[in-house]
Coordinates of N, CA, C and O in Angstrom, one line a residue:
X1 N -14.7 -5.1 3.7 CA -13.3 -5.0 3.4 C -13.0 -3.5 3.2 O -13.8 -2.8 2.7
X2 N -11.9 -3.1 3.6 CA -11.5 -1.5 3.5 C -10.0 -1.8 2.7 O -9.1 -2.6 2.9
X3 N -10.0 -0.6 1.6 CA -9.0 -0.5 1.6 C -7.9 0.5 1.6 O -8.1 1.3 0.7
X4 N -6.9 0.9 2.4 CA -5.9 1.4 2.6 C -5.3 1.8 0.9 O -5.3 1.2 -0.1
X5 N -5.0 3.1 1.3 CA -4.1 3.6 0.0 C -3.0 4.8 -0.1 O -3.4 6.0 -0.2
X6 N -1.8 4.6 -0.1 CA -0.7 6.0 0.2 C 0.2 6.0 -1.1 O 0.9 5.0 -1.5
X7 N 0.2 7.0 -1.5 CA 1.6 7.4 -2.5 C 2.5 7.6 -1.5 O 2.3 8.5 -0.6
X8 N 3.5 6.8 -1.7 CA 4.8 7.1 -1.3 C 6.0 7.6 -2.1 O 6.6 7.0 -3.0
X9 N 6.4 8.9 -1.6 CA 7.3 9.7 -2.3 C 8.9 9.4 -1.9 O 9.6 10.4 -1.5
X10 N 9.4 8.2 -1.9 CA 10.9 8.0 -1.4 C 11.7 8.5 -2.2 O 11.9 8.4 -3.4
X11 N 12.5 9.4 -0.7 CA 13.7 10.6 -1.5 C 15.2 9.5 -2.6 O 16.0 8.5 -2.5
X12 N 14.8 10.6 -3.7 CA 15.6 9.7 -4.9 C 17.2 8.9 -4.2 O 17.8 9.4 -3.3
X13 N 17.6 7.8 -4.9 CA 18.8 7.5 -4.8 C 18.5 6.2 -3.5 O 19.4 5.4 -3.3
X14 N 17.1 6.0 -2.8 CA 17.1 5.5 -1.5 C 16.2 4.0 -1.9 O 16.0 3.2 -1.0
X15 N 15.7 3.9 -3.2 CA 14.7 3.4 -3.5 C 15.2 1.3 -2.9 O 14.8 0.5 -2.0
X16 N 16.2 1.3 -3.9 CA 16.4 0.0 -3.5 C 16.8 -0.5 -2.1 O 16.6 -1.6 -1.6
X17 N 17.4 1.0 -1.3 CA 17.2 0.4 0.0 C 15.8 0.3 1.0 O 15.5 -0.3 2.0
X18 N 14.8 1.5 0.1 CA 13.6 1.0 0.8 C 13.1 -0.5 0.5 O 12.7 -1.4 1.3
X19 N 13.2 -0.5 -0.9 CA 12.5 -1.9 -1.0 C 12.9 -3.2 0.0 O 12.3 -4.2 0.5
X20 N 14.0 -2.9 0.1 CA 14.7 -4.2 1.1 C 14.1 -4.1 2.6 O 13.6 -5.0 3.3
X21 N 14.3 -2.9 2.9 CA 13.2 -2.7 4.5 C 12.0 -2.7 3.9 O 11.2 -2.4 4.9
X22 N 11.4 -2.9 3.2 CA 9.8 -2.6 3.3 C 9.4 -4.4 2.8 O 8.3 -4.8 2.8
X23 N 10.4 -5.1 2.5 CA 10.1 -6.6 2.2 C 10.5 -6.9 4.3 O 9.6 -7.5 4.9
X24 N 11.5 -6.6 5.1 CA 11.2 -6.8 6.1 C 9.9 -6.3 6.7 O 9.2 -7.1 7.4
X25 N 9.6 -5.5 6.5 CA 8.2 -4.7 7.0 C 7.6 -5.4 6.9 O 7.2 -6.0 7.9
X26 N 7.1 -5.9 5.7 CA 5.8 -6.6 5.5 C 5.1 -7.8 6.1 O 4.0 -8.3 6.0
X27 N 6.6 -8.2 6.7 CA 6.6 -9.3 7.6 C 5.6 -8.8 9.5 O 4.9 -9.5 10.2
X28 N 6.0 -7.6 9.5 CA 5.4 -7.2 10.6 C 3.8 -6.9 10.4 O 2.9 -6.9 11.2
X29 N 3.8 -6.6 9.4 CA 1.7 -6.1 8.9 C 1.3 -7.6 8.7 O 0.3 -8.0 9.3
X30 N 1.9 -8.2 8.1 CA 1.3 -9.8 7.7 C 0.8 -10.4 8.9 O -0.1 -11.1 8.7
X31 N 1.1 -10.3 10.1 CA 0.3 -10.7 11.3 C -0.6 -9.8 11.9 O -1.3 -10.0 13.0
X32 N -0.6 -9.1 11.5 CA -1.8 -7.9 12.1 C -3.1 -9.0 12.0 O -3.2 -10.0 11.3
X33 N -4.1 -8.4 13.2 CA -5.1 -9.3 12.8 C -6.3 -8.6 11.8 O -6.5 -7.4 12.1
X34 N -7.3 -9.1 10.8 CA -7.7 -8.2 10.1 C -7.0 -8.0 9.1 O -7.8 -7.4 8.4
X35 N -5.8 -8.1 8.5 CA -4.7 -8.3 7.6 C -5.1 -9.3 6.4 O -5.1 -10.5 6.5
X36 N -5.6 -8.5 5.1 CA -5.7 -9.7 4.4 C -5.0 -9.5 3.1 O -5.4 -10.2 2.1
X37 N -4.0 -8.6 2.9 CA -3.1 -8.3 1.7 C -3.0 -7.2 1.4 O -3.9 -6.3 1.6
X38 N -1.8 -6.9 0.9 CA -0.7 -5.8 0.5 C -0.3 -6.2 -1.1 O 0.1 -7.2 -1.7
X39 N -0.8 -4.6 -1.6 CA 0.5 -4.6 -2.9 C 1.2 -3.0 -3.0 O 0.6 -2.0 -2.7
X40 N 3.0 -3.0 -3.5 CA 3.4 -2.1 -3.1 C 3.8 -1.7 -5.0 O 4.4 -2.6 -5.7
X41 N 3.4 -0.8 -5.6 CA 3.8 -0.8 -7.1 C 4.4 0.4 -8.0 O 3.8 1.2 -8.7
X42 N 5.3 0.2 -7.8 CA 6.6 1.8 -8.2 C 5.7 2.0 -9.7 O 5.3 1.2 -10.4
X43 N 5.6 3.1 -9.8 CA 5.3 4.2 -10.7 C 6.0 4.3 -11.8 O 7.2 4.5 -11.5
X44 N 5.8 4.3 -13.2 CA 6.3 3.9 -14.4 C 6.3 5.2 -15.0 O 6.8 5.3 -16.1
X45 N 5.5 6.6 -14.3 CA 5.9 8.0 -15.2 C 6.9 8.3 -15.6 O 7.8 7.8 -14.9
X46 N 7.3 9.0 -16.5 CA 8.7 9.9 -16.3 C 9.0 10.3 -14.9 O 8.1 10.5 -14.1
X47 N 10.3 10.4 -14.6 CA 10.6 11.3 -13.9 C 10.3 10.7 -12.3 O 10.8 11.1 -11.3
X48 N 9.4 9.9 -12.3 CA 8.0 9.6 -10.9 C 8.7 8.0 -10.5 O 8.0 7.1 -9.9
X49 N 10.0 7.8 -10.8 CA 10.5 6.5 -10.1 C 10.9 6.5 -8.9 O 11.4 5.4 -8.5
X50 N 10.7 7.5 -7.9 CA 10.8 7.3 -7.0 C 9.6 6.8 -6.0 O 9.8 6.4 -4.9
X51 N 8.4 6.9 -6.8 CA 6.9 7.0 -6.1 C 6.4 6.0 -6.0 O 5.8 5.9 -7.1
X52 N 6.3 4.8 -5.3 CA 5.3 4.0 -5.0 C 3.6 4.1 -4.2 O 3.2 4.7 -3.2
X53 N 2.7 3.0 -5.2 CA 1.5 2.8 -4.4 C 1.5 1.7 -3.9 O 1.6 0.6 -4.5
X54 N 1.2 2.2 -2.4 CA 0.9 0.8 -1.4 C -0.3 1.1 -1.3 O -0.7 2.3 -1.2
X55 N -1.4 -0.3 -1.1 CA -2.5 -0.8 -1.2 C -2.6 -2.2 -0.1 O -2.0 -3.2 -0.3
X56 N -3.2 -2.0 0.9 CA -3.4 -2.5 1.6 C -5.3 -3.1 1.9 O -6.3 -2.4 1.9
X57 N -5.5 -4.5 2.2 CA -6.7 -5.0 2.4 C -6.7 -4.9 3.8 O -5.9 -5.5 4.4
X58 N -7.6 -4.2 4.4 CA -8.2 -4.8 6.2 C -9.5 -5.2 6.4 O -10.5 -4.8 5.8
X59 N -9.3 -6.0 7.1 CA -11.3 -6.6 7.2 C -11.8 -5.1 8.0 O -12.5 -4.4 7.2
X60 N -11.7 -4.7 8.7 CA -12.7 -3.4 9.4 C -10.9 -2.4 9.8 O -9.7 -2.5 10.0
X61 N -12.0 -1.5 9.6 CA -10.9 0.3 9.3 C -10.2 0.4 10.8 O -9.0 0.8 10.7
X62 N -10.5 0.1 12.0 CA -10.2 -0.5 13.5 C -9.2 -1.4 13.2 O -8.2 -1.3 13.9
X63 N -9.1 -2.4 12.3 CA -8.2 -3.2 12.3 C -6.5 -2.3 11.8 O -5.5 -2.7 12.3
X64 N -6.5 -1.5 11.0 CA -5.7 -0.8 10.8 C -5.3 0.6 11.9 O -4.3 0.4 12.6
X65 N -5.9 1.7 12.0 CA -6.5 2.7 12.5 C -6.1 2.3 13.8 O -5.4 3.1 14.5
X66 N -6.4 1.3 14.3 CA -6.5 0.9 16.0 C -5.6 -0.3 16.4 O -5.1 -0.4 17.5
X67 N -5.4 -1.4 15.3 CA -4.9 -2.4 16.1 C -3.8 -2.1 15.6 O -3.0 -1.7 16.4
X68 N -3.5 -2.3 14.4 CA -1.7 -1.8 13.7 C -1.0 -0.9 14.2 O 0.1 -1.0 14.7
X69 N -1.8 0.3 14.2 CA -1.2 1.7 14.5 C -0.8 1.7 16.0 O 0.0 2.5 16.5
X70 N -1.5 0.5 16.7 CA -1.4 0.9 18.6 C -0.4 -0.5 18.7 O -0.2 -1.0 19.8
X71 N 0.4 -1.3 17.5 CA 1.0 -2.3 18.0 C 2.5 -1.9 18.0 O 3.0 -0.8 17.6
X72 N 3.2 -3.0 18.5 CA 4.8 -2.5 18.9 C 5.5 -3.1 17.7 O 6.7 -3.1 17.7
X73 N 4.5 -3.6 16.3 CA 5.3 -4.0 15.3 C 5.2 -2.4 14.2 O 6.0 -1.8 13.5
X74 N 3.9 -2.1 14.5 CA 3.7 -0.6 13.6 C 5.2 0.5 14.1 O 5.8 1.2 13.4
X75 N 5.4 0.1 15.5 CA 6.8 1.0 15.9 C 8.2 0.6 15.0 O 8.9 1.5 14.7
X76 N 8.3 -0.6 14.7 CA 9.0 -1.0 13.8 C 9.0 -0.9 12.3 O 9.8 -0.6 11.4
X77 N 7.6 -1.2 12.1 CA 7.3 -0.4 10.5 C 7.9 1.2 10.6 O 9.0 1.5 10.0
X78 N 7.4 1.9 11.3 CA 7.7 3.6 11.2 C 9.2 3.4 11.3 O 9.9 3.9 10.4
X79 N 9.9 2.7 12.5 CA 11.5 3.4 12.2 C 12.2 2.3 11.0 O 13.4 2.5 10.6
X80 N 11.6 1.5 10.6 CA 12.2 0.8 8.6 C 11.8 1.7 8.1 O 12.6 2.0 7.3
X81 N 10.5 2.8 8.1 CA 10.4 2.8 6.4 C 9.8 4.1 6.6 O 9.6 4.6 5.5
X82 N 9.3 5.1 7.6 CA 9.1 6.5 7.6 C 10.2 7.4 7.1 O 9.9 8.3 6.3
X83 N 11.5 7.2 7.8 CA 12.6 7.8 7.3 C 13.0 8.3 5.4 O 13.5 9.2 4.8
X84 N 12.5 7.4 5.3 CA 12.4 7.5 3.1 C 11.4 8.1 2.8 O 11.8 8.7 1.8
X85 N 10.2 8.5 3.1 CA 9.4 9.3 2.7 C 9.5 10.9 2.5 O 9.8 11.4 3.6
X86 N 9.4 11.7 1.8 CA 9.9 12.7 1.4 C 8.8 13.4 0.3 O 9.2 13.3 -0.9
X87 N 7.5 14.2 0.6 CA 6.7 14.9 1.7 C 6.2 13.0 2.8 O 6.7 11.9 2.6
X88 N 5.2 13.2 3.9 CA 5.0 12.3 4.3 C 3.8 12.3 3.4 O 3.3 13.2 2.7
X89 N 3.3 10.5 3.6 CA 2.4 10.4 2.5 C 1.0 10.7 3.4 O 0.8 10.7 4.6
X90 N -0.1 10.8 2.2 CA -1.0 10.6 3.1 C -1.9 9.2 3.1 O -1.8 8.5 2.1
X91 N -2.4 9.0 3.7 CA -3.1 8.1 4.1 C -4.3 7.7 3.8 O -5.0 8.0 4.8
X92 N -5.0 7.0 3.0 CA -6.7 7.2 2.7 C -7.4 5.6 3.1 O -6.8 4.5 3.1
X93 N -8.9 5.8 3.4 CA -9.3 4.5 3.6 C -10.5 4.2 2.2 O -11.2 5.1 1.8
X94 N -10.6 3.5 1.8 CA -11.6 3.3 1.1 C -12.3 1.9 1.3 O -11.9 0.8 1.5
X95 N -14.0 2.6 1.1 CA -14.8 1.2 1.6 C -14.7 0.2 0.1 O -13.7 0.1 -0.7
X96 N -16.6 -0.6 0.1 CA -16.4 -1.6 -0.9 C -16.6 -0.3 -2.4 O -16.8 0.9 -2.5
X97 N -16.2 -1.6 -3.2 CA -16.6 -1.0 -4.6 C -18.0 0.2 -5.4 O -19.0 -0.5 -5.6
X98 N -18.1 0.9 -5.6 CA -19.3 1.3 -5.8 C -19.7 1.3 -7.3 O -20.8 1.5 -7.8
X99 N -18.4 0.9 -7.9 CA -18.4 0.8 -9.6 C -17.6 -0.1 -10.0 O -16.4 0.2 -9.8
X100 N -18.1 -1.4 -10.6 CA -16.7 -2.0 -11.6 C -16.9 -2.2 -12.6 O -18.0 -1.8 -13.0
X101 N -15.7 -3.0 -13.7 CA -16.1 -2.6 -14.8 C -15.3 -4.0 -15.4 O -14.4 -4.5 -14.7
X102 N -15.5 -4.6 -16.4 CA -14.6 -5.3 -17.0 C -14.3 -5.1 -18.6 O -14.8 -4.0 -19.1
X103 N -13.6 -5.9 -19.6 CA -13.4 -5.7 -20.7 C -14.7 -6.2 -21.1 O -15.4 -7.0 -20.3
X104 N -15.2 -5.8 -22.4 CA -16.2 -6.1 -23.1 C -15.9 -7.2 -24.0 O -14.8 -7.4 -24.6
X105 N -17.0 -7.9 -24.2 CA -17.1 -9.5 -24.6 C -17.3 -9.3 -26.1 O -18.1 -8.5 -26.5
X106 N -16.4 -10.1 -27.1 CA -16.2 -10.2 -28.6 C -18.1 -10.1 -29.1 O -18.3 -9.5 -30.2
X107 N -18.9 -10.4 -28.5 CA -20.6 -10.5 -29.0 C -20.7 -12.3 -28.6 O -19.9 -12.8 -27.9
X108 N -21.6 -12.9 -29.3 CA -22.0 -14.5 -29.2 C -21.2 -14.7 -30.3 O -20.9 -14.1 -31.4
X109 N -21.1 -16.0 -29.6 CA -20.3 -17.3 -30.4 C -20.7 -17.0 -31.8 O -21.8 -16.5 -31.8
X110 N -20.0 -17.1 -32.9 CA -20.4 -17.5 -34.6 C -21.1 -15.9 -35.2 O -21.4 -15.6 -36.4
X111 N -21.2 -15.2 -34.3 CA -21.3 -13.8 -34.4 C -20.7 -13.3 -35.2 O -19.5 -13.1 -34.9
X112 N -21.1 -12.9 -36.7 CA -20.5 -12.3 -37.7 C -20.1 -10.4 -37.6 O -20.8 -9.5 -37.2
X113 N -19.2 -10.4 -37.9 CA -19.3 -8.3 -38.5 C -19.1 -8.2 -39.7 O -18.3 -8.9 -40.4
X114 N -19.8 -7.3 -39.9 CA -19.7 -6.8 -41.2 C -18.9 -5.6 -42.0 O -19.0 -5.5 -43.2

């Protein structure tokens, strides 16, 4: 699995109209083949409401890189939703996991502290 990852910097004031084209967009990646999920998640800093991370799952980096990018729906992605970006974003791939981590467990059952 690879995953795709871009900060997107959409120029202020444009935000709710990106989201409305990027809910059509996603209609066009959802058939890609190799396509196995998308999340898109606006930025809660000060000041940074304009900035979304999209996160994208592809089974093999070809599947994005080669089949998306070379299809006539990626030409439709670019003229919905290139236009809002403001620097362009960049683009990264990342393979599997090489570290996870979870919350740590209360200790055993009936486990006293003192």
């Amino acid at each position: 699995m690879i995953l795709e990852s871009a900060l997107l910097d959409v120029r202020p004031g444009r935000e709710d109209a990106f989201l409305a084209d990027f809910a059509t967009a996603r209609e066009l990646i959802a058939v890609q083949r190799g396509f196995r999920g998308l999340e898109l998640r606006r930025c809660l800093d000060e000041g940074l409401g304009s900035r979304f991370l999209l996160q994208v799952e592809w089974e093999t980096l070809a599947d994005h890189t080669e089949g998306f990018r070379g299809s006539a729906e990626y030409q439709q992605w670019r003229t919905l939703l290139h236009p809002y970006y403001e620097p362009f974003p960049a683009v990264e791939h990342y393979g599997e996991p090489v570290l996870t981590a979870a919350p740590a467990t209360a200790g055993p059952a009936g486990a006293q502290r003192g």
